[in-house]
XYZ file of C-alpha atoms in Angstrom:
273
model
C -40.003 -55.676 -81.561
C -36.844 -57.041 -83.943
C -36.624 -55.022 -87.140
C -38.552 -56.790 -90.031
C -36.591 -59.627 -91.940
C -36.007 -58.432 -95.871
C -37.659 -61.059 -97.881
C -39.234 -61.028 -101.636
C -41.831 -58.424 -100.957
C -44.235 -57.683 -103.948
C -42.516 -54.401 -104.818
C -38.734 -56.462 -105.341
C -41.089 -58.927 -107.348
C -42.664 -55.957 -109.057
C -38.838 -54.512 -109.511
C -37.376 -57.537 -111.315
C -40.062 -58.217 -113.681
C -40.937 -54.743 -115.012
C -40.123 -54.392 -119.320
C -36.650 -53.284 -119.689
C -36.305 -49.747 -120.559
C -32.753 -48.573 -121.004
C -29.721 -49.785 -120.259
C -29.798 -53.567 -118.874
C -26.649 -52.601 -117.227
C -27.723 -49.457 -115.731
C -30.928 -51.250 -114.219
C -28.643 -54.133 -112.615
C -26.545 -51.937 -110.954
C -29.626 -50.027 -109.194
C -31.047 -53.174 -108.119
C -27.541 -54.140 -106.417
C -27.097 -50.764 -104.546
C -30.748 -50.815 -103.511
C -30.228 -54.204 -101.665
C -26.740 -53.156 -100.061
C -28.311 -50.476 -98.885
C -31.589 -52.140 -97.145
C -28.978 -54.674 -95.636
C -27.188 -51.737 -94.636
C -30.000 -50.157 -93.067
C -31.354 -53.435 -91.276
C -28.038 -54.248 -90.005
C -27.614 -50.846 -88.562
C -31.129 -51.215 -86.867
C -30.163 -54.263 -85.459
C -27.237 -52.851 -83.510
C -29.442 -49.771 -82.203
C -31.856 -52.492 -81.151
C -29.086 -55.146 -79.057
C -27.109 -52.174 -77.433
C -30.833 -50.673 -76.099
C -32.134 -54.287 -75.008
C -28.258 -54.717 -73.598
C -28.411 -51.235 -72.083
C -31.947 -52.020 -70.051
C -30.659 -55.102 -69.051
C -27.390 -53.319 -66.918
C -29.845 -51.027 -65.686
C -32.243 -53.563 -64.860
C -29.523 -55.637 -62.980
C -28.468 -52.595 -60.990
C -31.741 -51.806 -59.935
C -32.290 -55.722 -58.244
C -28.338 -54.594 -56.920
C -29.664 -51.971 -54.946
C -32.346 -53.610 -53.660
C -30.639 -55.902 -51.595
C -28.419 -53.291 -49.986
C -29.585 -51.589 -46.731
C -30.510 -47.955 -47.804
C -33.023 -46.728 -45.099
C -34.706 -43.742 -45.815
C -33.975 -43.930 -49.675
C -36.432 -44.759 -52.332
C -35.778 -44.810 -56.449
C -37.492 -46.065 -59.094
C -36.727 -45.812 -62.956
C -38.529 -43.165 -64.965
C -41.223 -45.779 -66.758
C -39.959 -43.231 -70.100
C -36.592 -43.642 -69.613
C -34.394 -46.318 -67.775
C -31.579 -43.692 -68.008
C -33.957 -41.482 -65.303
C -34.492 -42.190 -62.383
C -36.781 -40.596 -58.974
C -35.427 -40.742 -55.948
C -36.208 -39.251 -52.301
C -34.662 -39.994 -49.028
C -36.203 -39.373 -45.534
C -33.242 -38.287 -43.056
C -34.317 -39.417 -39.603
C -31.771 -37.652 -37.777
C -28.615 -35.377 -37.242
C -28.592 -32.124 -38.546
C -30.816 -32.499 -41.361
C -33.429 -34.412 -39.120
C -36.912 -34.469 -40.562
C -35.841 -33.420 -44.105
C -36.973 -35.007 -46.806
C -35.491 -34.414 -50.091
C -36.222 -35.425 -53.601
C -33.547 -36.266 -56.259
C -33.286 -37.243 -59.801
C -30.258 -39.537 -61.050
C -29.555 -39.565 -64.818
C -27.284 -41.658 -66.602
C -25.301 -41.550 -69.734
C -27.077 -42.206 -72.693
C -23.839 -44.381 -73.248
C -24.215 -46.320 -69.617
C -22.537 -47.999 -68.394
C -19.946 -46.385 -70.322
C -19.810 -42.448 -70.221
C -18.445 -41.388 -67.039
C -20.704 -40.661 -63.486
C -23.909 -40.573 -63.220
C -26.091 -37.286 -62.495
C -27.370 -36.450 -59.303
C -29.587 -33.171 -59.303
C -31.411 -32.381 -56.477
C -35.319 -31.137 -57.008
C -36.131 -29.934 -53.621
C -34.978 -26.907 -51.657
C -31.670 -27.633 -50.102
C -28.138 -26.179 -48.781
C -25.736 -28.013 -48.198
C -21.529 -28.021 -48.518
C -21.334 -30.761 -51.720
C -24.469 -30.019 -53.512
C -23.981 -26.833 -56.052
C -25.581 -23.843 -54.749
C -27.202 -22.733 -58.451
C -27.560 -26.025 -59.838
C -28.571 -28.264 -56.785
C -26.307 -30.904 -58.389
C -24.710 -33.321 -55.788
C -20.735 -33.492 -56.473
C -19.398 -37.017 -57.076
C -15.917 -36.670 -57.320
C -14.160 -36.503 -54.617
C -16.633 -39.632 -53.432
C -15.995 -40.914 -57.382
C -12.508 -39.652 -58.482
C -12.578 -41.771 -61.653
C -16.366 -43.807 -62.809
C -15.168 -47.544 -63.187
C -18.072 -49.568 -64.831
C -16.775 -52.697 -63.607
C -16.178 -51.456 -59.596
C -18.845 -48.612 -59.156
C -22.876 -49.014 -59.534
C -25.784 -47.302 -58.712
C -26.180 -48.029 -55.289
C -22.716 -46.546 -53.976
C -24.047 -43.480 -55.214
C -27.144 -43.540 -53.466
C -25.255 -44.754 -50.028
C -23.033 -41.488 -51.307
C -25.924 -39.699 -50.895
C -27.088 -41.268 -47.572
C -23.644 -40.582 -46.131
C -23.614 -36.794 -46.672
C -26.612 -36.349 -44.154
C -25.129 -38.426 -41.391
C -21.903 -37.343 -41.837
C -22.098 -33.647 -42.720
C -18.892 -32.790 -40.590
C -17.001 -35.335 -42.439
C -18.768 -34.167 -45.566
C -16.859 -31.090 -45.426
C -13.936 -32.034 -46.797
C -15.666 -32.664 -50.076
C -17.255 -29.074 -50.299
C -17.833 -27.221 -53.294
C -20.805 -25.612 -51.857
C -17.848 -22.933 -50.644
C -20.704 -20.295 -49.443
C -22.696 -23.134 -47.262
C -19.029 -24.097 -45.891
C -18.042 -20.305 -44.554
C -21.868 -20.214 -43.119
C -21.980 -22.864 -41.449
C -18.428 -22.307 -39.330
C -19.296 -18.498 -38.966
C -22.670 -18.785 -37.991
C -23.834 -22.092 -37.456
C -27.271 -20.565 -36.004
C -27.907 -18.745 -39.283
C -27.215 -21.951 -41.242
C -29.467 -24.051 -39.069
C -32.019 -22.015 -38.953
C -32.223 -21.136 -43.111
C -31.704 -25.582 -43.381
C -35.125 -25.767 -40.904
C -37.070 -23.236 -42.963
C -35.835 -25.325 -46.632
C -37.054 -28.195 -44.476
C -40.263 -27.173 -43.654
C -40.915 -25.573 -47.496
C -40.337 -29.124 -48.289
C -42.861 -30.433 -46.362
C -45.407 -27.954 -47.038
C -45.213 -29.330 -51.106
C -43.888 -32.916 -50.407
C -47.862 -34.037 -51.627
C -47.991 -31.385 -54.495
C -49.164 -33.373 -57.882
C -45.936 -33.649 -59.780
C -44.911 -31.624 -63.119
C -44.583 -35.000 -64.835
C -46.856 -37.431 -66.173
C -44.685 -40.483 -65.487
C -46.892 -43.117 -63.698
C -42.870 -44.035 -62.325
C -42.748 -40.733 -60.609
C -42.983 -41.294 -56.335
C -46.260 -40.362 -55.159
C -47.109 -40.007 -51.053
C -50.483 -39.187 -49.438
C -50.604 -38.045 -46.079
C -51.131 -40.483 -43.486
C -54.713 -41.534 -42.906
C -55.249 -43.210 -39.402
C -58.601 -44.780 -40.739
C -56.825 -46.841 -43.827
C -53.442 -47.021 -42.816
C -53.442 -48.155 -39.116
C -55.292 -51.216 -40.562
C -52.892 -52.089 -42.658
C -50.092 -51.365 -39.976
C -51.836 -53.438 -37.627
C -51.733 -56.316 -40.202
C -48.198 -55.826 -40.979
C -47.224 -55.918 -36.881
C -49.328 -59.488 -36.980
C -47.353 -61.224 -39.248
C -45.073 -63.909 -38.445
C -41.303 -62.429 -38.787
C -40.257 -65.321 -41.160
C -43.154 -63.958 -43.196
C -41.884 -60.116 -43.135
C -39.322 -58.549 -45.489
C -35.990 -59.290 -44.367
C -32.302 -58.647 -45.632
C -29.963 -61.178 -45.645
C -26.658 -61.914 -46.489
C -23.159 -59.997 -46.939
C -23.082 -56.814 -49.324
C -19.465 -57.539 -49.775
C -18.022 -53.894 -49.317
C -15.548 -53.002 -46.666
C -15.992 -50.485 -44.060
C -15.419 -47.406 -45.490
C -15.663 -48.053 -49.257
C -17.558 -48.382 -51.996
C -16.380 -50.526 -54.287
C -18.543 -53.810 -54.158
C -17.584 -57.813 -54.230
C -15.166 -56.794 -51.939
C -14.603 -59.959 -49.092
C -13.178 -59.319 -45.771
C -10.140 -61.093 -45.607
C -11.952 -63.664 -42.651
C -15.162 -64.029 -44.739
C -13.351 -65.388 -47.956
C -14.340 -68.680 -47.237
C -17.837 -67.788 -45.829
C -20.390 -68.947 -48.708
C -23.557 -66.464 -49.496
C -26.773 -68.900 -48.283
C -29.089 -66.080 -48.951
């Protein structure tokens, strides 16, 4: 809702028609600093009102960004609260963190997309070599060196994410996580096998209610043969030209993450998604 218009409400009526009492002078020169500072004010509460509309609509376009990019496994959604917080979990399907499932919150600067990297903090149990052992925060840098607005977005953090799972061995050079690091190459059974039980702690709470009220927060149910193989079934009968498909180039080159970037053979190659 805009901030309300100053107009000739009763009370300025009221305030220029009152008997003089005083000074004529004196009364003037309240009226005058009374009105510079309600236009003061209002123009103030104007700005606070276009950078939040300006900020939801960045956050808003990254969002639709991400959705086009293939993240298997991954899920986010903006806090319904805040558009600065946002629930994630991802569902690792194999390697050595096979059948985890791990949930994640990002937050952003209050000044995004200005203010440096985002936040990834991990909610679930978890080990591993670039996520801080006491504050289950994942570590950015050496995947972000430097936050550029204008080259980096949401969704090369959560492929960030996404690539530490599948590529743990390469994820070692990254390591902060020094105590997972000398586990894992000194006793690789010991670190498996306290991942598997974190794994299955996971699982055991995965359909806990949540500590939050926000209807945004991602909710799962167990699976229910009886109500969801119907609706599987359905899905399977559908035409594929009717089914959810992804098409088109993400325009990042193998092994990066900065986006709109064209392989030098597909510069001519038009997007006909």
């Amino acid at each position: 809702m805009l901030p309300a218009t100053p107009g000739n409400s009763k009370d300025e009526t009221q305030e220029t028609s009152f008997s003089r009492q005083g000074s004529l002078r004196k009364v003037v020169l309240t009226q005058q600093v009374h009105k510079e500072n309600l236009f003061g004010r209002q123009n103030e509460d104007l700005n606070k009102f276009y950078k939040s509309v300006h900020q939801e609509y960045i956050v808003l376009a990254e969002y639709q960004m991400l959705q086009s990019e293939n993240l298997p496994g991954i899920y986010v959604i903006p806090s319904r609260k805040s558009c600065l917080n946002w629930f994630g979990v991802i569902f690792v399907r194999s390697g050595l963190y096979e059948d985890g499932v791990f949930r994640f919150n990002i937050v952003l600067p209050d000044t995004f997309p200005d203010g440096g990297h985002p936040k990834v903090v991990f909610q679930s149990e978890i080990i591993h070599p670039v996520i801080h052992n006491s504050t289950n925060e994942l570590h950015l840098l050496d995947g972000f060196p430097i936050w550029d607005k204008r080259e980096h977005h949401i969704w090369q953090v959560l492929k960030y994410i996404h690539w530490i799972f599948y590529n743990f061995n390469s994820s070692l050079a990254h390591a902060i996580n020094k105590e997972a690091v000398i586990l894992y190459k000194e006793n690789h059974d010991e670190y498996t096998k306290k991942l598997k039980d974190l794994i299955k702690i996971n699982e055991q709470h995965f359909y806990d209610l949540p500590e939050t009220e926000d209807k945004h927060y991602l909710i799962f149910e167990p699976y229910d043969p009886q109500l969801h193989d119907t609706i599987r079934e359905k899905f399977l009968l559908l035409p594929e030209d009717k089914k959810t498909k992804i098409s088109g180039y993400s325009w990042v080159n193998r092994g990066g993450y900065n986006s709109l970037m064209r392989p030098n053979h597909l510069e001519n190659v038009q997007d006909n998604s």
